[in-house]
Amino acid sequence: MILDDFLVRAALAGIGVALAAAPLGCFVVWRRMAYFGDATAHAAVLGVALSLVLSTSILAGVLVTSLIMATLVSSLSGRGYAMDTLLGVMAHSALALGLVAVSFVSGVRIDLMAYLFGDILAVGKLDLAIIWAGAVIVLGLMRWRWSSLLTATLNSDLACASGIDPGREQWILTLSLAVVVAVALKVVGVLLIAALLIIPAATARPFSRTPESMALLAALFGAGSTTGGLQAAYWLDTPTGPTIVSLAAVLFMLSSLVGQARARRHAQ
Amino acid sequence: MTLLTIENLDVDLGGQPILDNIHLTLGRGEIVTIVGPNGSGKTTLLKTIIGALSPAWGRIRRSPGLVMGYVPQRLHLDATLPMTVDRFMRLPGRHSRAGIDQALESAGAAGLGKLQMSSLSGGQFQRILLARALLGSPDLLILDEATQGLDQQGVIDFYHQLESVRHELGCGVLMVSHELHVVMRTSDRVVCLNRSICCEGTPEGVASSAAYQTLFGQGVPDALAVYHHDHSPRPTLQELAS
């Protein structure tokens, strides 16, 4: 069976995560939530540690801590601290706490690097099923709420006047973010999840005229980076997660060069 | 027909009372303008009406099935968000091509559909906001300083457009404005707000009331006289308000 090949499983896992991350990543960029994505991802280390201590499934642990983190940040914002200060405190505290908690787990039988940088080549059939289930859930949520999410992103008062509750839309994004973090953990690891959200969306921006085309292009760039990065890592014998993100960064640089050249031609 | 009834409305923001005991009704085909100094609660009142803020006390009754069109005070569009005018018009609802063209036409923005929102001038942007508010034939148009950032001619054109829209749709209009001279000419009723309603009535009545004079000072009618100088050499308040 074709899924018996670990490289095929890895490619499919990468594509699944890239597809889910693309529309969500666009919202992260439009709403300036990059740090928010970071904080949610960093909380995942704490989730890994807690699920090892409590011997529950890692997926559940990560999902719960990421959700708690995102909810905490949402509810604490606007209470005396600027959002970026708050997120800077929370993201790194969660990461540090998680690393400390992991060290308490008896017998260092977990490979911490696999959670920090991902281990896409070790994706099993069950992992693949979980990743695609998560991707389908997130893509479904995005499709269902797309118009409302966009309106709320544009202006919360405009959304209210159209009968949309901006708070509910924010919550849907938070939930989707937690799901993406949980399923992307295996692919790129907590330190690089935010990159997979933001870089493809930013790469798509210069070529897009509508929000929809930006999300589609981001999916394309994301899937291209994961499969291309996988291939490159195989040839160069480099760590897979960081290679994927490096390739995405190269695409971003090319895209911004093209964008600038166009802007200059436009200005003349 | 009454579109909106506000009774005993109090609104607090962060523990501070912003609005106190507001009573207001608005009917179909009526243009009501809220005037008041900065920080008097004008925007808060509009936000409470559209449901973005909740009252601390009192209630707002909207006629059943009321469709509201809202033009916000300022709309910041993040540079990372690509958006054509046509796409913006279809947020969040679906509308036919003909409906969108009609709304753009009514707002004086015909032919702008293919442009990026970020490339519009200030005046064009405001017209697009008005056009979007007109989609779905609202019963009630709510405008929060919709002419901010427009030059004098732009302001005059905008209110002309608004008048013709009101006749076309027969909707009620509730707006906040700083352009006292235009407000006085286009409104059926003026509400003077300073945390609570300090006077209310026809533009003539409000302009000559003591409460209005205290809030806006004596300088305002003079400013109007200068502004209307080219129309008539020495306008009276009545003429200004007609």
Short mmCIF file of C-alpha atoms in Angstrom, two decimals:
data_model
loop_
_atom_site.label_atom_id
_atom_site.label_comp_id
_atom_site.label_asym_id
_atom_site.label_seq_id
_atom_site.Cartn_x
_atom_site.Cartn_y
_atom_site.Cartn_z
CA MET A 1 0.00 0.00 0.00
CA ILE A 2 1.22 3.44 -0.85
CA LEU A 3 0.82 4.67 2.75
CA ASP A 4 3.46 2.16 3.82
CA ASP A 5 6.13 4.47 2.41
CA PHE A 6 7.18 6.86 5.18
CA LEU A 7 8.01 9.59 2.67
CA VAL A 8 4.50 9.44 1.23
CA ARG A 9 3.02 9.66 4.71
CA ALA A 10 5.28 12.59 5.51
CA ALA A 11 4.28 14.43 2.33
CA LEU A 12 0.58 13.84 2.95
CA ALA A 13 0.96 15.02 6.56
CA GLY A 14 2.73 18.18 5.40
CA ILE A 15 0.09 18.93 2.78
CA GLY A 16 -2.72 18.40 5.31
CA VAL A 17 -1.18 20.83 7.77
CA ALA A 18 -0.37 23.37 5.05
CA LEU A 19 -3.96 23.34 3.76
CA ALA A 20 -5.42 23.95 7.23
CA ALA A 21 -2.80 26.54 8.10
CA ALA A 22 -3.34 28.62 4.94
CA PRO A 23 -6.74 30.28 5.56
CA LEU A 24 -6.09 30.48 9.29
CA GLY A 25 -2.66 31.98 8.64
CA CYS A 26 -4.30 34.68 6.50
CA PHE A 27 -6.49 35.68 9.45
CA VAL A 28 -3.45 35.63 11.74
CA VAL A 29 -1.75 38.07 9.35
CA TRP A 30 -4.80 40.29 8.74
CA ARG A 31 -5.67 40.53 12.42
CA ARG A 32 -2.04 40.93 13.48
CA MET A 33 -2.18 37.87 15.68
CA ALA A 34 1.30 36.51 14.85
CA TYR A 35 2.35 36.57 18.47
CA PHE A 36 -0.95 35.02 19.43
CA GLY A 37 -0.11 32.05 17.20
CA ASP A 38 3.30 31.83 18.83
CA ALA A 39 1.86 31.83 22.33
CA THR A 40 -0.65 29.11 21.46
CA ALA A 41 2.09 27.00 19.89
CA HIS A 42 4.52 27.44 22.79
CA ALA A 43 1.84 26.35 25.23
CA ALA A 44 1.90 23.02 23.40
CA VAL A 45 5.19 22.06 25.12
CA LEU A 46 3.41 22.41 28.44
CA GLY A 47 0.66 20.25 27.00
CA VAL A 48 3.15 17.56 26.01
CA ALA A 49 4.67 17.58 29.50
CA LEU A 50 1.29 17.43 31.25
CA SER A 51 0.03 14.57 29.12
CA LEU A 52 3.22 12.61 29.86
CA VAL A 53 2.79 13.20 33.60
CA LEU A 54 -0.91 12.29 33.52
CA SER A 55 -0.33 9.59 30.88
CA THR A 56 -3.11 10.88 28.65
CA SER A 57 -2.92 11.25 24.88
CA ILE A 58 -0.52 13.95 23.77
CA LEU A 59 -3.01 15.26 21.21
CA ALA A 60 -5.61 15.88 23.92
CA GLY A 61 -3.04 17.49 26.23
CA VAL A 62 -1.80 19.84 23.54
CA LEU A 63 -5.31 20.73 22.41
CA VAL A 64 -6.41 21.57 25.95
CA THR A 65 -3.35 23.64 26.95
CA SER A 66 -3.38 25.53 23.64
CA LEU A 67 -7.06 26.32 24.09
CA ILE A 68 -6.52 27.42 27.70
CA MET A 69 -3.61 29.61 26.61
CA ALA A 70 -5.57 31.22 23.78
CA THR A 71 -8.60 31.83 26.00
CA LEU A 72 -6.43 33.27 28.75
CA VAL A 73 -4.75 35.68 26.35
CA SER A 74 -8.07 36.73 24.80
CA SER A 75 -9.63 37.46 28.16
CA LEU A 76 -6.57 39.19 29.64
CA SER A 77 -6.11 41.56 26.72
CA GLY A 78 -7.12 45.15 27.30
CA ARG A 79 -6.54 44.95 31.05
CA GLY A 80 -3.63 47.24 31.57
CA TYR A 81 -0.94 45.52 29.48
CA ALA A 82 -0.39 45.98 25.77
CA MET A 83 -1.21 42.85 23.81
CA ASP A 84 2.37 42.23 22.65
CA THR A 85 3.75 42.54 26.19
CA LEU A 86 1.13 40.13 27.46
CA LEU A 87 1.82 37.65 24.70
CA GLY A 88 5.58 37.97 25.13
CA VAL A 89 5.19 37.09 28.80
CA MET A 90 2.72 34.25 28.26
CA ALA A 91 4.40 32.61 25.26
CA HIS A 92 7.82 32.31 26.78
CA SER A 93 6.55 31.47 30.25
CA ALA A 94 4.54 28.59 28.78
CA LEU A 95 7.56 27.37 26.85
CA ALA A 96 9.85 27.60 29.90
CA LEU A 97 7.29 25.97 32.21
CA GLY A 98 6.79 23.21 29.67
CA LEU A 99 10.54 22.53 29.43
CA VAL A 100 10.83 22.47 33.23
CA ALA A 101 7.82 20.17 33.53
CA VAL A 102 9.25 17.79 30.93
CA SER A 103 12.45 17.43 32.98
CA PHE A 104 10.38 16.13 35.90
CA VAL A 105 9.05 13.26 33.84
CA SER A 106 10.93 10.25 35.17
CA GLY A 107 13.33 8.57 32.78
CA VAL A 108 14.12 10.95 29.95
CA ARG A 109 12.39 8.67 27.51
CA ILE A 110 10.96 11.43 25.37
CA ASP A 111 12.82 13.04 22.56
CA LEU A 112 12.31 16.71 23.29
CA MET A 113 13.73 17.72 19.93
CA ALA A 114 10.89 15.89 18.21
CA TYR A 115 8.39 18.22 19.88
CA LEU A 116 10.40 21.38 19.43
CA PHE A 117 11.24 20.85 15.77
CA GLY A 118 8.84 18.13 14.66
CA ASP A 119 9.47 14.65 13.38
CA ILE A 120 7.58 14.46 10.13
CA LEU A 121 9.41 11.33 8.95
CA ALA A 122 8.01 9.42 11.94
CA VAL A 123 4.37 10.17 11.04
CA GLY A 124 2.38 6.92 11.33
CA LYS A 125 -0.94 6.02 9.77
CA LEU A 126 -2.82 7.03 12.92
CA ASP A 127 -0.98 10.37 13.03
CA LEU A 128 -1.89 10.90 9.40
CA ALA A 129 -5.55 10.21 10.12
CA ILE A 130 -5.51 12.66 13.04
CA ILE A 131 -3.77 15.35 10.98
CA TRP A 132 -6.29 15.07 8.15
CA ALA A 133 -9.23 14.96 10.56
CA GLY A 134 -7.94 18.16 12.15
CA ALA A 135 -7.38 19.75 8.74
CA VAL A 136 -10.90 18.89 7.61
CA ILE A 137 -12.38 20.33 10.83
CA VAL A 138 -10.44 23.59 10.47
CA LEU A 139 -11.16 23.95 6.74
CA GLY A 140 -14.85 23.24 7.43
CA LEU A 141 -14.97 25.90 10.15
CA MET A 142 -13.21 28.42 7.90
CA ARG A 143 -15.57 27.74 5.01
CA TRP A 144 -18.67 27.90 7.19
CA ARG A 145 -17.74 31.15 8.94
CA TRP A 146 -15.66 32.72 6.13
CA SER A 147 -17.87 35.76 5.45
CA SER A 148 -18.54 36.47 9.10
CA LEU A 149 -14.87 36.06 10.00
CA LEU A 150 -13.87 38.47 7.24
CA THR A 151 -16.45 41.06 8.26
CA ALA A 152 -15.42 40.84 11.92
CA THR A 153 -11.75 41.15 10.86
CA LEU A 154 -12.54 44.26 8.85
CA ASN A 155 -14.39 46.10 11.60
CA SER A 156 -16.19 44.80 14.66
CA ASP A 157 -18.89 47.51 14.55
CA LEU A 158 -19.70 46.73 10.91
CA ALA A 159 -20.00 43.09 11.97
CA CYS A 160 -22.37 43.96 14.83
CA ALA A 161 -24.57 46.03 12.53
CA SER A 162 -24.84 42.98 10.23
CA GLY A 163 -25.88 40.78 13.14
CA ILE A 164 -22.46 39.08 13.55
CA ASP A 165 -21.00 38.63 17.02
CA PRO A 166 -17.26 39.50 16.74
CA GLY A 167 -16.55 37.70 20.02
CA ARG A 168 -17.90 34.44 18.64
CA GLU A 169 -15.82 34.76 15.47
CA GLN A 170 -12.72 35.43 17.57
CA TRP A 171 -13.48 32.26 19.49
CA ILE A 172 -13.76 30.24 16.30
CA LEU A 173 -10.32 31.45 15.23
CA THR A 174 -8.91 30.60 18.65
CA LEU A 175 -10.36 27.10 18.47
CA SER A 176 -9.03 26.56 14.94
CA LEU A 177 -5.60 27.77 16.03
CA ALA A 178 -5.50 25.23 18.87
CA VAL A 179 -6.47 22.43 16.45
CA VAL A 180 -3.80 23.43 13.92
CA VAL A 181 -1.15 23.62 16.64
CA ALA A 182 -2.13 20.19 17.92
CA VAL A 183 -1.92 18.53 14.52
CA ALA A 184 1.12 20.47 13.27
CA LEU A 185 3.18 19.55 16.33
CA LYS A 186 4.35 16.32 14.73
CA VAL A 187 5.16 18.01 11.42
CA VAL A 188 7.17 21.13 12.26
CA GLY A 189 7.26 21.25 16.06
CA VAL A 190 6.15 24.02 18.43
CA LEU A 191 8.91 26.47 17.57
CA LEU A 192 8.09 26.57 13.88
CA ILE A 193 4.29 26.24 13.76
CA ALA A 194 3.77 29.99 13.66
CA ALA A 195 6.11 30.14 10.65
CA LEU A 196 3.92 27.71 8.75
CA LEU A 197 0.90 29.92 9.51
CA ILE A 198 2.40 33.27 8.64
CA ILE A 199 5.03 32.80 5.94
CA PRO A 200 2.81 31.26 3.20
CA ALA A 201 0.12 33.91 3.82
CA ALA A 202 2.67 36.72 3.63
CA THR A 203 4.15 35.15 0.48
CA ALA A 204 0.71 35.14 -1.15
CA ARG A 205 -0.07 38.80 -0.40
CA PRO A 206 1.62 40.52 -3.40
CA PHE A 207 -0.19 38.24 -5.87
CA SER A 208 -3.68 38.59 -4.38
CA ARG A 209 -6.56 40.93 -5.16
CA THR A 210 -9.15 39.34 -2.89
CA PRO A 211 -9.03 37.58 0.50
CA GLU A 212 -10.05 34.32 -1.19
CA SER A 213 -7.21 34.35 -3.70
CA MET A 214 -4.76 35.08 -0.89
CA ALA A 215 -5.98 32.03 1.09
CA LEU A 216 -5.78 29.77 -1.98
CA LEU A 217 -2.30 30.96 -2.91
CA ALA A 218 -1.17 30.56 0.70
CA ALA A 219 -2.34 26.94 0.57
CA LEU A 220 -0.38 26.45 -2.63
CA PHE A 221 2.81 28.01 -1.23
CA GLY A 222 2.41 26.11 2.04
CA ALA A 223 1.94 22.74 0.33
CA GLY A 224 4.83 23.53 -2.01
CA SER A 225 7.12 24.39 0.92
CA THR A 226 6.28 21.25 2.88
CA THR A 227 6.68 18.80 -0.02
CA GLY A 228 9.69 20.65 -1.46
CA GLY A 229 11.29 20.99 1.98
CA LEU A 230 10.77 17.30 2.61
CA GLN A 231 12.52 16.45 -0.65
CA ALA A 232 15.37 18.90 0.01
CA ALA A 233 15.88 17.55 3.53
CA TYR A 234 16.12 14.05 2.07
CA TRP A 235 18.79 15.11 -0.45
CA LEU A 236 20.79 17.36 1.88
CA ASP A 237 20.34 15.21 4.97
CA THR A 238 19.12 18.19 7.02
CA PRO A 239 16.43 18.33 9.75
CA THR A 240 13.06 18.26 7.99
CA GLY A 241 10.98 20.86 9.90
CA PRO A 242 13.58 23.62 9.68
CA THR A 243 14.23 22.79 6.00
CA ILE A 244 10.52 23.20 5.25
CA VAL A 245 10.43 26.60 6.98
CA SER A 246 13.66 27.69 5.25
CA LEU A 247 12.18 26.89 1.86
CA ALA A 248 9.04 28.85 2.79
CA ALA A 249 11.27 31.78 3.74
CA VAL A 250 13.06 31.64 0.37
CA LEU A 251 9.68 31.72 -1.41
CA PHE A 252 8.70 34.70 0.73
CA MET A 253 11.84 36.59 -0.24
CA LEU A 254 11.26 35.92 -3.94
CA SER A 255 7.63 37.00 -3.61
CA SER A 256 8.47 40.26 -1.87
CA LEU A 257 11.12 41.02 -4.52
CA VAL A 258 8.50 40.52 -7.24
CA GLY A 259 6.03 42.64 -5.23
CA GLN A 260 8.53 45.48 -4.89
CA ALA A 261 9.50 45.37 -8.55
CA ARG A 262 5.84 45.62 -9.47
CA ALA A 263 5.21 48.51 -7.12
CA ARG A 264 8.17 50.35 -8.64
CA ARG A 265 6.90 49.76 -12.18
CA HIS A 266 3.48 50.98 -11.01
CA ALA A 267 4.95 54.15 -9.56
CA GLN A 268 6.72 55.10 -12.79
CA MET B 1 -44.17 54.22 11.35
CA THR B 2 -41.71 54.01 14.23
CA LEU B 3 -38.45 52.21 13.42
CA LEU B 4 -36.66 52.67 16.68
CA THR B 5 -37.69 53.50 20.23
CA ILE B 6 -35.14 54.14 22.96
CA GLU B 7 -36.37 54.34 26.55
CA ASN B 8 -34.48 55.27 29.73
CA LEU B 9 -31.16 54.24 28.19
CA ASP B 10 -28.03 54.32 30.37
CA VAL B 11 -24.67 53.12 29.03
CA ASP B 12 -21.46 52.72 31.04
CA LEU B 13 -17.97 52.17 29.63
CA GLY B 14 -15.34 50.85 32.02
CA GLY B 15 -17.46 51.89 35.00
CA GLN B 16 -17.87 55.43 33.70
CA PRO B 17 -21.39 56.59 32.90
CA ILE B 18 -21.37 57.73 29.27
CA LEU B 19 -25.07 58.02 28.50
CA ASP B 20 -27.73 58.91 31.01
CA ASN B 21 -31.47 58.49 30.63
CA ILE B 22 -31.76 58.77 26.84
CA HIS B 23 -35.19 58.79 25.20
CA LEU B 24 -35.39 58.81 21.43
CA THR B 25 -37.75 57.69 18.69
CA LEU B 26 -37.13 57.61 14.99
CA GLY B 27 -39.63 57.08 12.20
CA ARG B 28 -39.48 56.06 8.56
CA GLY B 29 -38.33 58.80 6.18
CA GLU B 30 -37.00 60.95 8.98
CA ILE B 31 -33.47 62.39 9.18
CA VAL B 32 -32.38 62.85 12.78
CA THR B 33 -28.97 64.27 13.60
CA ILE B 34 -27.15 64.01 16.90
CA VAL B 35 -24.85 66.91 17.69
CA GLY B 36 -22.71 67.42 20.76
CA PRO B 37 -19.16 68.20 21.90
CA ASN B 38 -16.36 65.62 21.89
CA GLY B 39 -16.87 62.93 24.49
CA SER B 40 -20.59 63.63 24.77
CA GLY B 41 -21.52 60.00 23.99
CA LYS B 42 -22.62 60.34 20.36
CA THR B 43 -20.65 57.38 19.03
CA THR B 44 -21.52 55.34 22.12
CA LEU B 45 -25.21 55.91 21.41
CA LEU B 46 -24.87 54.71 17.82
CA LYS B 47 -22.82 51.68 18.87
CA THR B 48 -25.47 50.75 21.40
CA ILE B 49 -28.17 51.01 18.74
CA ILE B 50 -26.34 48.67 16.36
CA GLY B 51 -25.75 46.22 19.21
CA ALA B 52 -21.99 46.62 19.63
CA LEU B 53 -22.45 47.84 23.21
CA SER B 54 -25.03 46.73 25.71
CA PRO B 55 -27.11 49.10 27.83
CA ALA B 56 -26.58 49.28 31.59
CA TRP B 57 -30.23 50.24 31.96
CA GLY B 58 -33.26 50.88 29.81
CA ARG B 59 -34.01 49.37 26.44
CA ILE B 60 -33.89 49.79 22.70
CA ARG B 61 -36.84 48.53 20.69
CA ARG B 62 -36.27 47.98 16.99
CA SER B 63 -39.29 47.39 14.76
CA PRO B 64 -39.54 43.67 13.89
CA GLY B 65 -37.25 42.68 11.00
CA LEU B 66 -35.51 46.05 10.98
CA VAL B 67 -32.64 46.15 8.48
CA MET B 68 -29.87 48.54 9.51
CA GLY B 69 -27.19 50.02 7.30
CA TYR B 70 -24.19 51.32 9.22
CA VAL B 71 -21.42 53.69 8.15
CA PRO B 72 -18.68 53.71 10.80
CA GLN B 73 -16.73 56.76 11.86
CA ARG B 74 -13.50 55.40 10.52
CA LEU B 75 -12.58 52.17 8.84
CA HIS B 76 -8.98 51.12 8.95
CA LEU B 77 -8.13 48.53 6.34
CA ASP B 78 -4.98 46.58 7.16
CA ALA B 79 -2.49 46.74 4.27
CA THR B 80 -2.07 42.97 4.39
CA LEU B 81 -5.73 42.42 3.51
CA PRO B 82 -6.34 42.50 -0.26
CA MET B 83 -9.87 43.70 -0.99
CA THR B 84 -11.59 44.92 -4.12
CA VAL B 85 -14.57 47.24 -3.82
CA ASP B 86 -16.84 44.54 -5.27
CA ARG B 87 -15.70 42.01 -2.67
CA PHE B 88 -16.13 44.54 0.13
CA MET B 89 -19.71 45.17 -0.98
CA ARG B 90 -20.50 41.46 -0.58
CA LEU B 91 -19.39 41.34 3.06
CA PRO B 92 -21.05 39.57 4.72
CA GLY B 93 -24.11 39.02 2.54
CA ARG B 94 -24.57 37.80 -0.99
CA HIS B 95 -25.90 40.41 -3.38
CA SER B 96 -26.61 40.35 -7.10
CA ARG B 97 -24.35 42.15 -9.55
CA ALA B 98 -27.25 44.47 -10.37
CA GLY B 99 -27.90 45.19 -6.69
CA ILE B 100 -24.26 46.14 -6.10
CA ASP B 101 -24.13 48.37 -9.19
CA GLN B 102 -27.37 50.03 -8.09
CA ALA B 103 -25.98 50.73 -4.60
CA LEU B 104 -22.71 52.09 -6.00
CA GLU B 105 -24.72 54.30 -8.36
CA SER B 106 -26.94 55.60 -5.54
CA ALA B 107 -23.90 56.48 -3.45
CA GLY B 108 -22.23 58.24 -6.37
CA ALA B 109 -19.50 55.60 -6.70
CA ALA B 110 -20.44 53.93 -9.97
CA GLY B 111 -17.60 52.22 -11.82
CA LEU B 112 -15.27 51.81 -8.83
CA GLY B 113 -16.04 48.11 -8.34
CA LYS B 114 -12.80 46.70 -9.69
CA LEU B 115 -10.47 48.96 -7.68
CA GLN B 116 -8.59 47.93 -4.56
CA MET B 117 -10.02 49.51 -1.40
CA SER B 118 -6.50 50.71 -0.50
CA SER B 119 -6.25 52.76 -3.72
CA LEU B 120 -9.40 54.84 -3.07
CA SER B 121 -9.33 58.52 -2.13
CA GLY B 122 -10.95 59.61 1.14
CA GLY B 123 -14.12 60.75 -0.61
CA GLN B 124 -14.41 57.59 -2.68
CA PHE B 125 -13.88 55.47 0.43
CA GLN B 126 -16.74 57.18 2.27
CA ARG B 127 -19.04 56.71 -0.73
CA ILE B 128 -18.20 53.02 -0.84
CA LEU B 129 -19.03 52.74 2.86
CA LEU B 130 -22.36 54.45 2.16
CA ALA B 131 -22.99 52.19 -0.84
CA ARG B 132 -22.34 49.10 1.27
CA ALA B 133 -24.75 50.37 3.92
CA LEU B 134 -27.40 50.83 1.20
CA LEU B 135 -27.27 47.20 0.07
CA GLY B 136 -30.22 45.14 1.18
CA SER B 137 -32.44 48.27 1.25
CA PRO B 138 -32.05 49.25 4.91
CA ASP B 139 -35.02 50.65 6.85
CA LEU B 140 -32.62 52.61 8.99
CA LEU B 141 -29.31 54.18 7.95
CA ILE B 142 -26.90 54.96 10.78
CA LEU B 143 -23.97 57.24 9.99
CA ASP B 144 -21.20 58.16 12.41
CA GLU B 145 -19.43 61.29 11.15
CA ALA B 146 -19.54 59.82 7.68
CA THR B 147 -17.97 62.91 6.12
CA GLN B 148 -14.85 62.99 8.27
CA GLY B 149 -11.81 63.85 6.17
CA LEU B 150 -13.78 65.20 3.20
CA ASP B 151 -13.29 68.70 1.87
CA GLN B 152 -16.19 71.17 1.84
CA GLN B 153 -17.37 70.23 -1.64
CA GLY B 154 -17.10 66.57 -0.73
CA VAL B 155 -19.26 67.13 2.35
CA ILE B 156 -21.93 68.97 0.36
CA ASP B 157 -21.98 66.27 -2.32
CA PHE B 158 -22.20 63.56 0.32
CA TYR B 159 -25.26 65.08 1.97
CA HIS B 160 -26.94 65.63 -1.41
CA GLN B 161 -26.40 61.95 -2.07
CA LEU B 162 -27.85 61.12 1.33
CA GLU B 163 -30.96 63.19 0.67
CA SER B 164 -31.62 61.46 -2.62
CA VAL B 165 -31.04 58.07 -1.02
CA ARG B 166 -33.57 58.89 1.68
CA HIS B 167 -36.15 59.72 -1.01
CA GLU B 168 -35.26 56.63 -3.02
CA LEU B 169 -35.44 54.14 -0.17
CA GLY B 170 -37.78 55.97 2.18
CA CYS B 171 -35.54 54.90 5.05
CA GLY B 172 -34.95 56.65 8.33
CA VAL B 173 -31.54 58.23 8.87
CA LEU B 174 -29.82 58.66 12.21
CA MET B 175 -26.47 60.40 12.07
CA VAL B 176 -23.79 62.02 14.12
CA SER B 177 -22.14 65.01 12.55
CA HIS B 178 -19.81 67.89 13.25
CA GLU B 179 -20.80 69.76 10.09
CA LEU B 180 -23.31 71.94 11.92
CA HIS B 181 -24.04 74.12 8.90
CA VAL B 182 -25.05 71.19 6.69
CA VAL B 183 -26.76 69.35 9.51
CA MET B 184 -29.03 72.30 10.13
CA ARG B 185 -30.09 72.29 6.51
CA THR B 186 -30.66 68.59 5.94
CA SER B 187 -32.12 67.33 9.23
CA ASP B 188 -35.78 67.04 10.14
CA ARG B 189 -34.87 66.88 13.79
CA VAL B 190 -31.73 67.65 15.77
CA VAL B 191 -30.84 66.05 19.07
CA CYS B 192 -28.31 67.86 21.18
CA LEU B 193 -26.43 65.35 23.31
CA ASN B 194 -24.11 65.89 26.23
CA ARG B 195 -24.27 62.63 28.20
CA SER B 196 -28.01 63.17 28.38
CA ILE B 197 -30.21 64.88 25.82
CA CYS B 198 -30.09 68.59 26.56
CA CYS B 199 -32.41 69.77 23.82
CA GLU B 200 -34.22 68.31 20.87
CA GLY B 201 -36.47 69.55 18.08
CA THR B 202 -36.47 71.20 14.71
CA PRO B 203 -33.13 72.64 13.59
CA GLU B 204 -34.48 76.19 14.05
CA GLY B 205 -35.70 75.44 17.54
CA VAL B 206 -32.47 73.79 18.63
CA ALA B 207 -30.23 76.44 17.10
CA SER B 208 -32.00 79.18 19.04
CA SER B 209 -32.22 77.27 22.33
CA ALA B 210 -30.15 78.34 25.29
CA ALA B 211 -28.74 74.85 25.83
CA TYR B 212 -27.37 74.70 22.29
CA GLN B 213 -25.85 78.15 22.56
CA THR B 214 -24.10 77.17 25.78
CA LEU B 215 -22.67 74.01 24.26
CA PHE B 216 -21.47 75.43 20.99
CA GLY B 217 -20.99 79.07 21.92
CA GLN B 218 -21.95 82.16 20.01
CA GLY B 219 -19.30 81.68 17.37
CA VAL B 220 -21.15 78.99 15.49
CA PRO B 221 -23.83 81.05 13.73
CA ASP B 222 -21.10 83.43 12.56
CA ALA B 223 -19.14 80.56 11.09
CA LEU B 224 -22.28 79.57 9.24
CA ALA B 225 -22.76 83.10 7.93
CA VAL B 226 -19.25 83.13 6.48
CA TYR B 227 -19.75 79.72 4.97
CA HIS B 228 -22.98 80.72 3.21
CA HIS B 229 -21.74 84.09 2.14
CA ASP B 230 -21.75 83.26 -1.56
CA HIS B 231 -25.37 82.08 -1.48
CA SER B 232 -26.92 85.09 0.18
CA PRO B 233 -25.28 88.19 1.61
CA ARG B 234 -26.81 88.07 5.08
CA PRO B 235 -28.53 84.80 5.94
CA THR B 236 -30.79 84.50 8.94
CA LEU B 237 -30.85 81.40 11.07
CA GLN B 238 -34.13 80.44 9.43
CA GLU B 239 -32.58 80.53 6.02
CA LEU B 240 -29.65 78.47 7.21
CA ALA B 241 -31.98 75.88 8.57
CA SER B 242 -34.32 75.70 5.59
#
